[in-house]
Amino acid sequence: MNETIKLLMAHRSIRKYADKPVSREIVEQIIAAAQMASTSSNVQGYSVVAVTDPERKQKLSQLSGSQAYIVECPVFLVWCADLSRLKNAAQHHLPDTKSYEGATENFIVATVDTALAAQNAAIAAESLGLGIVYIGGIRNHIQQVTELLHLPELAFPVFGMCLGYPDQSPGQRPRLPQPAVLHWEEYNSAESEKQVAIYDEITSKYLRDRTGGAKDTPWSRLMAEKLANPSRLHMKEFLQQRGFKLD
Amino acid sequence: MNETIKLLMAHRSIRKYADKPVSREIVEQIIAAAQMASTSSNVQGYSVVAVTDPERKQKLSQLSGSQAYIVECPVFLVWCADLSRLKNAAQHHLPDTKSYEGATENFIVATVDTALAAQNAAIAAESLGLGIVYIGGIRNHIQQVTELLHLPELAFPVFGMCLGYPDQSPGQRPRLPQPAVLHWEEYNSAESEKQVAIYDEITSKYLRDRTGGAKDTPWSRLMAEKLANPSRLHMKEFLQQRGFKLD
C-alpha cells in the first residue's frame, strides 16, 4: 500500500482541534490542490469562502446546529457551488441569447465540481497533518449563511469544512461491505440486500461495543429513520430563489 | 511539497490507454479507498458499476458521445448516486411512515457522497500509476444507461470514469487564478470579476500556443457558449421518474 492510499484509508473526521493556527500559506496550498481536481468542461463551478474571524465562525456555528468545532477550528471553509461566473460571462458575451443556468444538469455540474475540489482539499489537508470534518449543517439555515457570506446569485453553500490540527484520535466507523457498493457489469440488487443484512450485524455490534451495550441500532434502521426525517425541506425553494430553477 | 500533494498537483485527465489490463484486485483497492471518503450521516449514498465487458463498454461509449477511450480503457466505472438502500430500509423498518427520498436535500446528499467517493478513487488510481477521466457524457442518454446497467429506482449515473494505464502524457490546462475561487471571510464579487479577466488572457494565450494561433477563445466566451447550450434538458424529468422528485 503506497503512502497516498494509506492516507486515504486512514481518514476519520476530526471534531476537536488543537489551539494552533493554520497559516494562510497552508490554506492556499490546500486550495491549489483542490483546484487541480477534475472539472466538467473546465467550468470550475465552485468557490470557497475561508472564515477565520471568531465572531463570524460563531454565527456560522449557530446557523449549523451549534457545533462547537466550527468555532474551535482555526479555519472554516464554506464550499459553494457557483455558476455566477458563467452567468456573468453569458451576459457579457451573449446578452441576447437564452442561457440555461437554471437547468438541473447545470446544478449537478456545479455541485459535483464543488465536491471533487473539496475532496482534494480534504486529502491535501490530511497529508499535511491537519484534520477535517464536512458540515452538512451549513444547509440548516442556508438563506442566512448565504447572506452572512454575501454570496451572489447562482452560488450556494453545499457544505462547510472545519480545518485544523487534530486534538483527538477517533476510531474509524466500519463502512458497507464492498460488494454492497461495487457491482460488476451490472447492478446486483439481491447481493446488495444480502450485504446490508451483514452490515446491520457489523454496525449493531460496533455500537454495542462502543456504548457498553447501551445502543445497538443497526445501520438500516438508522437509515430508515433518516429518510423519515423531514430534513431541510427548504432547499428546493431556496435554490430556485437563488437562480437554480432546477428545470 | 509532500508526495500526496505532488500527486494532486500533477493531475491531468487521460484519454489514451495502454493495452494492459487492470486487475480486479486493483479495482477493489481503489474502491476500498473510495469507501473511506466522508459520507453524510454515514448514508453512503452511492454505488459503482465496474464495466469490463467490451460489448457493454461499446454500448456505453455510443450512449456517451462515442468517446473512444470508453472502449479502450480496460475498466469503465459508472458512479451512481444511490438511495435505494435507504428506501429499502425505510420500507422494512418504518413501512407506515412517510419517507423523504424525493427531497432535493437527499438528492444533494447522494450526489455529493458519490463525488467524494469518486474523487478518492481517482486519487488512489493515480497513486498506483493509473490514469482516469471523468465522463459527464454518461448523462447524454441516461435512461438507456440506467436500463443497460439494471439500476434500481433511486439510483442514477452521475458520471463515468475511465480507468487504465496511461498511453499519453498530456499537459495541464491552467486553472482560474486562486483569488477567483478562494475568498476570505466573505465573497468578493469585484475581485472574482477582475480575476476572470486575467484568466481570459491566460486561456487565450494558452489556446493560441497550443493551436499555432488557430484558436484563442477566452475562457469566459467558452463559458457563455456552454450556458447557451441547452444541454441534457431531460435530467429533471428523468430524475423525477426514478424517484428523485426534487421536492
Short mmCIF file of C-alpha atoms in Angstrom, two decimals:
data_model
loop_
_atom_site.label_atom_id
_atom_site.label_comp_id
_atom_site.label_asym_id
_atom_site.label_seq_id
_atom_site.Cartn_x
_atom_site.Cartn_y
_atom_site.Cartn_z
CA MET A 1 0.00 0.00 0.00
CA ASN A 2 1.55 3.31 -1.02
CA GLU A 3 1.62 6.45 1.18
CA THR A 4 -1.33 8.10 -0.54
CA ILE A 5 -3.59 5.06 -0.27
CA LYS A 6 -2.52 4.64 3.37
CA LEU A 7 -3.60 8.25 3.93
CA LEU A 8 -6.97 7.71 2.21
CA MET A 9 -7.59 4.54 4.22
CA ALA A 10 -6.76 6.31 7.49
CA HIS A 11 -9.39 9.04 7.12
CA ARG A 12 -11.64 9.86 10.02
CA SER A 13 -13.47 13.09 10.73
CA ILE A 14 -11.89 15.33 13.36
CA ARG A 15 -14.21 17.25 15.69
CA LYS A 16 -11.70 18.51 18.28
CA TYR A 17 -8.89 20.83 17.28
CA ALA A 18 -5.64 21.95 18.94
CA ASP A 19 -5.30 25.65 19.74
CA LYS A 20 -2.82 26.11 16.90
CA PRO A 21 -3.35 28.40 13.92
CA VAL A 22 -3.37 27.27 10.30
CA SER A 23 -1.38 29.73 8.20
CA ARG A 24 -2.73 31.45 5.14
CA GLU A 25 0.01 29.75 3.10
CA ILE A 26 -1.25 26.33 4.17
CA VAL A 27 -4.81 27.21 3.19
CA GLU A 28 -3.60 28.48 -0.17
CA GLN A 29 -1.64 25.26 -0.74
CA ILE A 30 -4.73 23.22 0.11
CA ILE A 31 -6.93 25.24 -2.26
CA ALA A 32 -4.31 24.98 -5.01
CA ALA A 33 -4.59 21.19 -4.71
CA ALA A 34 -8.39 21.50 -4.74
CA GLN A 35 -8.25 23.47 -7.97
CA MET A 36 -6.41 20.64 -9.73
CA ALA A 37 -9.35 18.26 -9.33
CA SER A 38 -11.25 17.37 -12.48
CA THR A 39 -13.95 19.83 -13.52
CA SER A 40 -16.73 19.39 -16.06
CA SER A 41 -15.69 21.11 -19.35
CA ASN A 42 -13.36 23.35 -17.32
CA VAL A 43 -16.40 25.08 -15.78
CA GLN A 44 -14.78 25.20 -12.31
CA GLY A 45 -18.23 25.73 -10.87
CA TYR A 46 -17.36 26.42 -7.25
CA SER A 47 -15.97 28.99 -4.84
CA VAL A 48 -14.65 28.67 -1.30
CA VAL A 49 -15.08 31.18 1.50
CA ALA A 50 -12.43 30.75 4.20
CA VAL A 51 -13.65 32.05 7.54
CA THR A 52 -11.25 32.74 10.42
CA ASP A 53 -12.99 35.63 12.19
CA PRO A 54 -14.19 34.27 15.57
CA GLU A 55 -17.47 36.19 15.51
CA ARG A 56 -18.32 35.02 12.02
CA LYS A 57 -17.45 31.43 12.93
CA GLN A 58 -19.68 31.77 15.98
CA LYS A 59 -22.59 32.86 13.78
CA LEU A 60 -21.96 30.06 11.29
CA SER A 61 -21.87 27.57 14.15
CA GLN A 62 -25.23 28.81 15.47
CA LEU A 63 -26.68 28.53 11.97
CA SER A 64 -25.35 24.98 11.55
CA GLY A 65 -26.71 23.28 14.65
CA SER A 66 -24.36 24.90 17.19
CA GLN A 67 -21.49 22.55 16.53
CA ALA A 68 -18.65 23.71 18.81
CA TYR A 69 -15.96 22.55 16.41
CA ILE A 70 -16.96 25.22 13.90
CA VAL A 71 -15.96 27.81 16.49
CA GLU A 72 -12.89 25.93 17.68
CA CYS A 73 -11.32 25.10 14.32
CA PRO A 74 -8.93 27.84 13.18
CA VAL A 75 -10.26 27.89 9.60
CA PHE A 76 -13.78 27.10 8.46
CA LEU A 77 -14.18 26.61 4.73
CA VAL A 78 -17.59 27.12 3.13
CA TRP A 79 -17.69 25.27 -0.19
CA CYS A 80 -20.14 26.86 -2.60
CA ALA A 81 -21.45 25.64 -5.93
CA ASP A 82 -21.04 28.73 -8.09
CA LEU A 83 -22.35 29.42 -11.58
CA SER A 84 -22.24 33.21 -11.12
CA ARG A 85 -19.02 33.45 -13.14
CA LEU A 86 -20.71 31.62 -16.03
CA LYS A 87 -23.80 33.79 -15.83
CA ASN A 88 -21.66 36.95 -15.89
CA ALA A 89 -19.81 35.58 -18.92
CA ALA A 90 -23.09 34.83 -20.68
CA GLN A 91 -24.43 38.33 -20.01
CA HIS A 92 -21.22 39.85 -21.31
CA HIS A 93 -20.65 37.76 -24.44
CA LEU A 94 -24.13 36.62 -25.42
CA PRO A 95 -26.53 39.13 -23.86
CA ASP A 96 -29.38 38.32 -26.26
CA THR A 97 -29.11 34.55 -26.07
CA LYS A 98 -31.13 32.34 -23.74
CA SER A 99 -28.90 30.79 -21.10
CA TYR A 100 -29.58 27.60 -19.16
CA GLU A 101 -28.11 28.29 -15.75
CA GLY A 102 -31.34 27.05 -14.17
CA ALA A 103 -31.20 23.56 -15.70
CA THR A 104 -30.93 20.62 -13.32
CA GLU A 105 -27.96 19.48 -15.43
CA ASN A 106 -26.01 22.62 -14.57
CA PHE A 107 -26.94 22.28 -10.91
CA ILE A 108 -25.40 18.81 -10.99
CA VAL A 109 -22.28 20.07 -12.78
CA ALA A 110 -21.67 22.79 -10.17
CA THR A 111 -22.44 20.55 -7.19
CA VAL A 112 -20.15 17.78 -8.44
CA ASP A 113 -17.34 20.23 -9.28
CA THR A 114 -17.59 21.56 -5.73
CA ALA A 115 -17.39 18.12 -4.15
CA LEU A 116 -14.46 16.95 -6.28
CA ALA A 117 -12.46 20.07 -5.38
CA ALA A 118 -13.38 19.81 -1.70
CA GLN A 119 -12.29 16.19 -1.50
CA ASN A 120 -8.91 17.09 -2.99
CA ALA A 121 -8.67 19.78 -0.29
CA ALA A 122 -9.55 17.27 2.41
CA ILE A 123 -6.80 14.92 1.25
CA ALA A 124 -4.24 17.69 0.88
CA ALA A 125 -5.08 18.87 4.40
CA GLU A 126 -4.74 15.39 5.87
CA SER A 127 -1.44 14.87 4.08
CA LEU A 128 -0.18 17.98 5.93
CA GLY A 129 -1.21 16.57 9.31
CA LEU A 130 -4.45 18.54 9.54
CA GLY A 131 -7.86 17.08 10.29
CA ILE A 132 -11.19 17.93 8.70
CA VAL A 133 -14.89 17.33 9.07
CA TYR A 134 -17.56 18.09 6.49
CA ILE A 135 -20.50 20.14 7.80
CA GLY A 136 -23.81 19.47 6.05
CA GLY A 137 -25.45 21.52 8.84
CA ILE A 138 -24.49 24.61 6.84
CA ARG A 139 -27.67 23.89 4.87
CA ASN A 140 -29.86 24.13 8.04
CA HIS A 141 -30.28 27.88 7.64
CA ILE A 142 -28.85 28.26 4.19
CA GLN A 143 -30.50 31.60 3.46
CA GLN A 144 -28.85 33.26 6.47
CA VAL A 145 -25.48 31.69 5.68
CA THR A 146 -25.77 32.98 2.12
CA GLU A 147 -26.45 36.48 3.40
CA LEU A 148 -23.69 36.36 6.01
CA LEU A 149 -21.12 35.44 3.34
CA HIS A 150 -22.51 37.86 0.74
CA LEU A 151 -22.85 35.12 -1.85
CA PRO A 152 -24.04 36.30 -5.26
CA GLU A 153 -26.99 34.80 -7.15
CA LEU A 154 -26.21 31.36 -8.56
CA ALA A 155 -23.88 30.50 -5.68
CA PHE A 156 -24.99 28.38 -2.72
CA PRO A 157 -23.20 26.72 0.21
CA VAL A 158 -23.08 22.96 -0.43
CA PHE A 159 -21.22 22.10 2.79
CA GLY A 160 -18.75 23.50 5.25
CA MET A 161 -15.40 22.02 6.24
CA CYS A 162 -13.57 22.52 9.54
CA LEU A 163 -9.81 22.66 9.20
CA GLY A 164 -7.28 22.42 12.00
CA TYR A 165 -4.69 20.34 13.81
CA PRO A 166 -6.35 17.32 15.46
CA ASP A 167 -6.66 17.17 19.23
CA GLN A 168 -8.27 13.74 19.22
CA SER A 169 -7.71 10.39 17.58
CA PRO A 170 -11.10 8.83 16.97
CA GLY A 171 -11.57 5.35 15.58
CA GLN A 172 -12.99 4.54 12.16
CA ARG A 173 -16.61 3.58 11.68
CA PRO A 174 -16.98 0.44 9.56
CA ARG A 175 -18.19 1.05 6.00
CA LEU A 176 -20.62 -1.07 3.98
CA PRO A 177 -19.07 -4.35 2.82
CA GLN A 178 -17.60 -3.68 -0.60
CA PRO A 179 -19.99 -5.96 -2.54
CA ALA A 180 -22.88 -3.71 -1.41
CA VAL A 181 -21.28 -0.81 -3.25
CA LEU A 182 -19.21 -2.30 -6.06
CA HIS A 183 -21.05 -4.17 -8.80
CA TRP A 184 -19.53 -5.86 -11.84
CA GLU A 185 -21.03 -5.33 -15.30
CA GLU A 186 -24.49 -4.56 -13.92
CA TYR A 187 -26.22 -3.66 -10.67
CA ASN A 188 -26.95 -6.64 -8.42
CA SER A 189 -29.83 -5.75 -6.09
CA ALA A 190 -30.00 -9.17 -4.42
CA GLU A 191 -26.32 -9.05 -3.49
CA SER A 192 -26.71 -5.51 -2.20
CA GLU A 193 -29.57 -6.52 0.11
CA LYS A 194 -27.61 -9.51 1.42
CA GLN A 195 -24.67 -7.24 2.20
CA VAL A 196 -26.85 -4.72 4.03
CA ALA A 197 -28.02 -7.53 6.33
CA ILE A 198 -24.38 -8.38 7.07
CA TYR A 199 -23.60 -4.70 7.64
CA ASP A 200 -26.52 -4.43 10.06
CA GLU A 201 -24.88 -7.05 12.25
CA ILE A 202 -21.50 -5.31 11.99
CA THR A 203 -22.88 -1.88 12.89
CA SER A 204 -25.05 -3.27 15.66
CA LYS A 205 -22.03 -4.92 17.30
CA TYR A 206 -19.89 -1.82 16.70
CA LEU A 207 -22.40 0.38 18.56
CA ARG A 208 -22.85 -2.18 21.35
CA ASP A 209 -19.08 -2.32 21.88
CA ARG A 210 -18.70 1.46 21.80
CA THR A 211 -21.56 2.17 24.22
CA GLY A 212 -21.12 -0.69 26.67
CA GLY A 213 -24.31 -2.30 25.40
CA ALA A 214 -26.47 0.85 25.67
CA LYS A 215 -27.05 1.15 21.92
CA ASP A 216 -27.22 -1.41 19.14
CA THR A 217 -29.39 0.09 16.39
CA PRO A 218 -28.39 -1.47 13.07
CA TRP A 219 -27.49 0.76 10.13
CA SER A 220 -30.61 0.07 8.09
CA ARG A 221 -32.82 1.16 11.00
CA LEU A 222 -30.82 4.41 11.36
CA MET A 223 -31.21 4.98 7.62
CA ALA A 224 -34.96 4.35 7.77
CA GLU A 225 -35.17 7.00 10.50
CA LYS A 226 -33.02 9.34 8.44
CA LEU A 227 -35.38 9.06 5.47
CA ALA A 228 -38.41 9.56 7.76
CA ASN A 229 -36.88 12.84 8.98
CA PRO A 230 -38.25 15.84 7.04
CA SER A 231 -34.80 17.42 6.87
CA ARG A 232 -34.07 20.74 5.15
CA LEU A 233 -37.25 20.81 3.09
CA HIS A 234 -36.49 24.46 2.30
CA MET A 235 -33.73 23.51 -0.15
CA LYS A 236 -35.80 23.50 -3.33
CA GLU A 237 -37.40 26.87 -2.73
CA PHE A 238 -34.11 28.38 -1.61
CA LEU A 239 -32.27 27.14 -4.71
CA GLN A 240 -34.98 28.38 -7.03
CA GLN A 241 -34.84 31.83 -5.45
CA ARG A 242 -31.07 31.90 -5.99
CA GLY A 243 -31.35 31.16 -9.70
CA PHE A 244 -31.06 27.37 -9.69
CA LYS A 245 -34.52 26.77 -11.10
CA LEU A 246 -33.97 23.01 -11.30
CA ASP A 247 -35.77 22.86 -14.60
CA MET B 1 5.56 19.61 -1.06
CA ASN B 2 4.75 16.08 0.15
CA GLU B 3 4.15 13.10 -2.17
CA THR B 4 0.37 13.27 -1.92
CA ILE B 5 0.17 16.97 -2.73
CA LYS B 6 2.61 16.44 -5.60
CA LEU B 7 0.25 13.77 -6.91
CA LEU B 8 -2.81 16.03 -6.60
CA MET B 9 -0.99 18.89 -8.34
CA ALA B 10 0.08 16.60 -11.19
CA HIS B 11 -3.43 15.52 -12.17
CA ARG B 12 -4.47 15.60 -15.79
CA SER B 13 -7.19 13.59 -17.47
CA ILE B 14 -6.02 10.61 -19.51
CA ARG B 15 -7.85 9.79 -22.74
CA LYS B 16 -5.49 7.23 -24.26
CA TYR B 17 -4.78 3.95 -22.51
CA ALA B 18 -2.12 1.26 -22.88
CA ASP B 19 -3.30 -2.20 -23.84
CA LYS B 20 -2.69 -3.51 -20.34
CA PRO B 21 -5.37 -4.93 -18.08
CA VAL B 22 -6.25 -3.57 -14.65
CA SER B 23 -6.68 -6.44 -12.23
CA ARG B 24 -9.77 -6.98 -10.12
CA GLU B 25 -7.60 -6.60 -7.01
CA ILE B 26 -6.51 -3.12 -8.12
CA VAL B 27 -10.13 -2.09 -8.71
CA GLU B 28 -11.08 -3.42 -5.28
CA GLN B 29 -8.22 -1.50 -3.66
CA ILE B 30 -9.34 1.69 -5.42
CA ILE B 31 -12.96 1.23 -4.32
CA ALA B 32 -11.85 0.47 -0.76
CA ALA B 33 -10.12 3.87 -0.73
CA ALA B 34 -13.26 5.45 -2.22
CA GLN B 35 -15.36 4.00 0.56
CA MET B 36 -13.23 5.75 3.20
CA ALA B 37 -14.24 9.20 1.94
CA SER B 38 -16.54 11.23 4.18
CA THR B 39 -20.24 10.50 3.82
CA SER B 40 -23.21 12.48 5.12
CA SER B 41 -24.51 10.83 8.35
CA ASN B 42 -22.96 7.55 7.17
CA VAL B 43 -25.58 7.34 4.39
CA GLN B 44 -23.01 6.07 1.83
CA GLY B 45 -25.42 7.15 -0.89
CA TYR B 46 -23.66 5.75 -3.93
CA SER B 47 -22.86 2.58 -5.87
CA VAL B 48 -20.31 1.85 -8.58
CA VAL B 49 -20.76 -0.42 -11.55
CA ALA B 50 -17.42 -1.59 -12.95
CA VAL B 51 -17.72 -2.50 -16.62
CA THR B 52 -15.05 -4.54 -18.39
CA ASP B 53 -17.11 -6.41 -20.98
CA PRO B 54 -16.09 -4.99 -24.41
CA GLU B 55 -19.62 -5.10 -25.84
CA ARG B 56 -21.08 -3.30 -22.84
CA LYS B 57 -18.30 -0.68 -22.95
CA GLN B 58 -19.04 -0.23 -26.66
CA LYS B 59 -22.70 0.45 -25.88
CA LEU B 60 -21.82 2.85 -23.07
CA SER B 61 -19.45 4.67 -25.39
CA GLN B 62 -22.17 5.07 -28.03
CA LEU B 63 -24.55 6.39 -25.37
CA SER B 64 -21.94 8.88 -24.10
CA GLY B 65 -20.98 10.69 -27.29
CA SER B 66 -18.93 7.87 -28.86
CA GLN B 67 -15.80 8.61 -26.90
CA ALA B 68 -13.25 6.01 -27.99
CA TYR B 69 -11.49 5.96 -24.63
CA ILE B 70 -14.54 4.38 -23.00
CA VAL B 71 -14.00 1.37 -25.26
CA GLU B 72 -10.21 1.40 -24.97
CA CYS B 73 -9.91 1.74 -21.19
CA PRO B 74 -9.78 -1.69 -19.51
CA VAL B 75 -12.24 -0.71 -16.76
CA PHE B 76 -15.06 1.78 -17.01
CA LEU B 77 -16.60 2.78 -13.69
CA VAL B 78 -20.14 4.17 -13.60
CA TRP B 79 -20.61 6.17 -10.41
CA CYS B 80 -24.25 6.21 -9.31
CA ALA B 81 -25.98 8.26 -6.65
CA ASP B 82 -27.98 5.60 -4.84
CA LEU B 83 -30.69 5.99 -2.22
CA SER B 84 -32.27 2.60 -2.99
CA ARG B 85 -30.64 1.05 0.08
CA LEU B 86 -32.20 3.75 2.26
CA LYS B 87 -35.59 3.32 0.66
CA ASN B 88 -35.47 -0.45 1.21
CA ALA B 89 -34.53 0.18 4.84
CA ALA B 90 -37.44 2.60 5.26
CA GLN B 91 -39.90 0.12 3.75
CA HIS B 92 -38.63 -2.62 6.03
CA HIS B 93 -38.38 -0.75 9.35
CA LEU B 94 -40.96 2.04 9.01
CA PRO B 95 -43.45 0.83 6.39
CA ASP B 96 -46.23 3.16 7.57
CA THR B 97 -44.13 6.30 7.88
CA LYS B 98 -43.76 8.95 5.20
CA SER B 99 -40.22 8.96 3.80
CA TYR B 100 -38.46 11.85 2.12
CA GLU B 101 -36.32 10.19 -0.52
CA GLY B 102 -37.64 12.66 -3.08
CA ALA B 103 -36.43 15.79 -1.26
CA THR B 104 -33.88 17.97 -3.04
CA GLU B 105 -31.82 17.75 0.17
CA ASN B 106 -31.46 13.99 -0.18
CA PHE B 107 -30.62 14.34 -3.86
CA ILE B 108 -27.76 16.63 -2.84
CA VAL B 109 -26.61 14.21 -0.12
CA ALA B 110 -26.43 11.29 -2.54
CA THR B 111 -24.80 13.29 -5.35
CA VAL B 112 -22.15 14.73 -3.03
CA ASP B 113 -21.46 11.34 -1.42
CA THR B 114 -20.91 9.93 -4.90
CA ALA B 115 -18.49 12.67 -5.91
CA LEU B 116 -16.44 12.47 -2.70
CA ALA B 117 -16.03 8.71 -3.07
CA ALA B 118 -15.19 9.00 -6.77
CA GLN B 119 -12.51 11.61 -6.15
CA ASN B 120 -10.87 9.34 -3.57
CA ALA B 121 -10.94 6.62 -6.22
CA ALA B 122 -9.36 8.95 -8.78
CA ILE B 123 -6.52 9.78 -6.40
CA ALA B 124 -5.99 6.18 -5.35
CA ALA B 125 -5.85 5.18 -9.03
CA GLU B 126 -3.33 7.89 -9.88
CA SER B 127 -1.18 6.94 -6.90
CA LEU B 128 -0.99 3.45 -8.44
CA GLY B 129 0.18 4.82 -11.78
CA LEU B 130 -3.20 4.63 -13.46
CA GLY B 131 -4.89 7.47 -15.31
CA ILE B 132 -8.53 8.50 -15.23
CA VAL B 133 -11.00 10.76 -16.96
CA TYR B 134 -14.46 11.65 -15.71
CA ILE B 135 -17.25 11.16 -18.26
CA GLY B 136 -20.21 13.51 -17.89
CA GLY B 137 -21.41 12.24 -21.28
CA ILE B 138 -22.90 9.28 -19.42
CA ARG B 139 -25.84 11.64 -18.78
CA ASN B 140 -26.43 12.17 -22.53
CA HIS B 141 -28.72 9.13 -22.73
CA ILE B 142 -29.11 8.48 -19.06
CA GLN B 143 -32.30 6.45 -19.38
CA GLN B 144 -30.64 3.90 -21.67
CA VAL B 145 -27.54 3.72 -19.45
CA THR B 146 -29.78 3.11 -16.45
CA GLU B 147 -31.51 0.25 -18.26
CA LEU B 148 -28.26 -1.23 -19.56
CA LEU B 149 -26.83 -1.39 -16.03
CA HIS B 150 -30.11 -2.56 -14.45
CA LEU B 151 -30.07 0.26 -11.91
CA PRO B 152 -32.91 0.17 -9.38
CA GLU B 153 -35.22 3.09 -8.65
CA LEU B 154 -33.49 5.87 -6.69
CA ALA B 155 -30.14 5.17 -8.33
CA PHE B 156 -28.83 7.22 -11.24
CA PRO B 157 -25.48 7.51 -13.06
CA VAL B 158 -23.84 10.80 -12.03
CA PHE B 159 -20.72 10.32 -14.17
CA GLY B 160 -18.48 7.65 -15.61
CA MET B 161 -14.75 7.23 -15.06
CA CYS B 162 -12.28 5.57 -17.42
CA LEU B 163 -9.52 3.66 -15.66
CA GLY B 164 -6.33 2.34 -17.20
CA TYR B 165 -2.59 2.72 -17.65
CA PRO B 166 -1.81 5.99 -19.48
CA ASP B 167 -0.52 5.86 -23.05
CA GLN B 168 -0.13 9.63 -23.30
CA SER B 169 1.29 12.44 -21.21
CA PRO B 170 -0.86 15.50 -21.83
CA GLY B 171 -0.09 18.92 -20.37
CA GLN B 172 -2.15 20.64 -17.72
CA ARG B 173 -4.73 23.27 -18.58
CA PRO B 174 -4.32 26.40 -16.44
CA ARG B 175 -6.96 26.84 -13.72
CA LEU B 176 -8.63 30.05 -12.60
CA PRO B 177 -6.27 32.28 -10.60
CA GLN B 178 -6.76 31.34 -6.97
CA PRO B 179 -8.31 34.68 -5.88
CA ALA B 180 -11.20 34.00 -8.28
CA VAL B 181 -12.06 30.90 -6.28
CA LEU B 182 -10.81 31.50 -2.72
CA HIS B 183 -12.43 34.31 -0.75
CA TRP B 184 -11.60 35.35 2.81
CA GLU B 185 -14.37 35.98 5.35
CA GLU B 186 -16.92 36.83 2.65
CA TYR B 187 -17.46 36.55 -1.09
CA ASN B 188 -15.74 39.26 -3.13
CA SER B 189 -17.51 39.62 -6.47
CA ALA B 190 -15.36 42.51 -7.72
CA GLU B 191 -12.16 40.54 -7.16
CA SER B 192 -13.68 37.50 -8.85
CA GLU B 193 -14.53 39.51 -11.98
CA LYS B 194 -11.06 41.02 -12.11
CA GLN B 195 -9.52 37.56 -11.91
CA VAL B 196 -11.73 36.22 -14.68
CA ALA B 197 -10.41 38.99 -16.96
CA ILE B 198 -6.85 37.90 -16.13
CA TYR B 199 -7.78 34.27 -16.74
CA ASP B 200 -9.29 35.17 -20.10
CA GLU B 201 -5.86 36.43 -21.20
CA ILE B 202 -4.15 33.32 -19.83
CA THR B 203 -6.55 30.91 -21.54
CA SER B 204 -6.50 32.87 -24.79
CA LYS B 205 -2.72 32.68 -24.92
CA TYR B 206 -2.75 29.02 -23.88
CA LEU B 207 -5.07 28.13 -26.77
CA ARG B 208 -3.09 30.24 -29.23
CA ASP B 209 0.15 28.49 -28.24
CA ARG B 210 -1.43 25.04 -28.42
CA THR B 211 -3.09 25.54 -31.81
CA GLY B 212 -0.39 27.57 -33.56
CA GLY B 213 -2.62 30.62 -33.48
CA ALA B 214 -5.72 28.91 -34.91
CA LYS B 215 -7.80 29.31 -31.73
CA ASP B 216 -7.77 31.91 -28.99
CA THR B 217 -11.24 31.95 -27.48
CA PRO B 218 -11.01 33.19 -23.89
CA TRP B 219 -12.50 31.12 -21.08
CA SER B 220 -15.42 33.44 -20.37
CA ARG B 221 -16.56 33.24 -24.00
CA LEU B 222 -16.41 29.42 -23.88
CA MET B 223 -18.44 29.51 -20.67
CA ALA B 224 -21.03 31.85 -22.21
CA GLU B 225 -21.40 29.34 -25.06
CA LYS B 226 -21.63 26.49 -22.58
CA LEU B 227 -24.51 28.19 -20.75
CA ALA B 228 -26.25 28.97 -24.06
CA ASN B 229 -26.15 25.28 -24.94
CA PRO B 230 -29.42 23.52 -24.00
CA SER B 231 -27.54 20.51 -22.70
CA ARG B 232 -29.24 17.45 -21.17
CA LEU B 233 -32.55 19.15 -20.52
CA HIS B 234 -34.03 15.68 -19.90
CA MET B 235 -32.35 15.42 -16.49
CA LYS B 236 -35.20 16.76 -14.37
CA GLU B 237 -37.87 14.54 -15.89
CA PHE B 238 -35.57 11.53 -15.80
CA LEU B 239 -34.72 12.05 -12.13
CA GLN B 240 -38.35 12.51 -11.18
CA GLN B 241 -39.28 9.28 -12.94
CA ARG B 242 -36.58 7.46 -10.98
CA GLY B 243 -37.89 8.62 -7.61
CA PHE B 244 -35.83 11.78 -7.13
CA LYS B 245 -38.82 14.12 -7.12
CA LEU B 246 -36.64 17.15 -6.31
CA ASP B 247 -39.26 18.49 -3.97
#
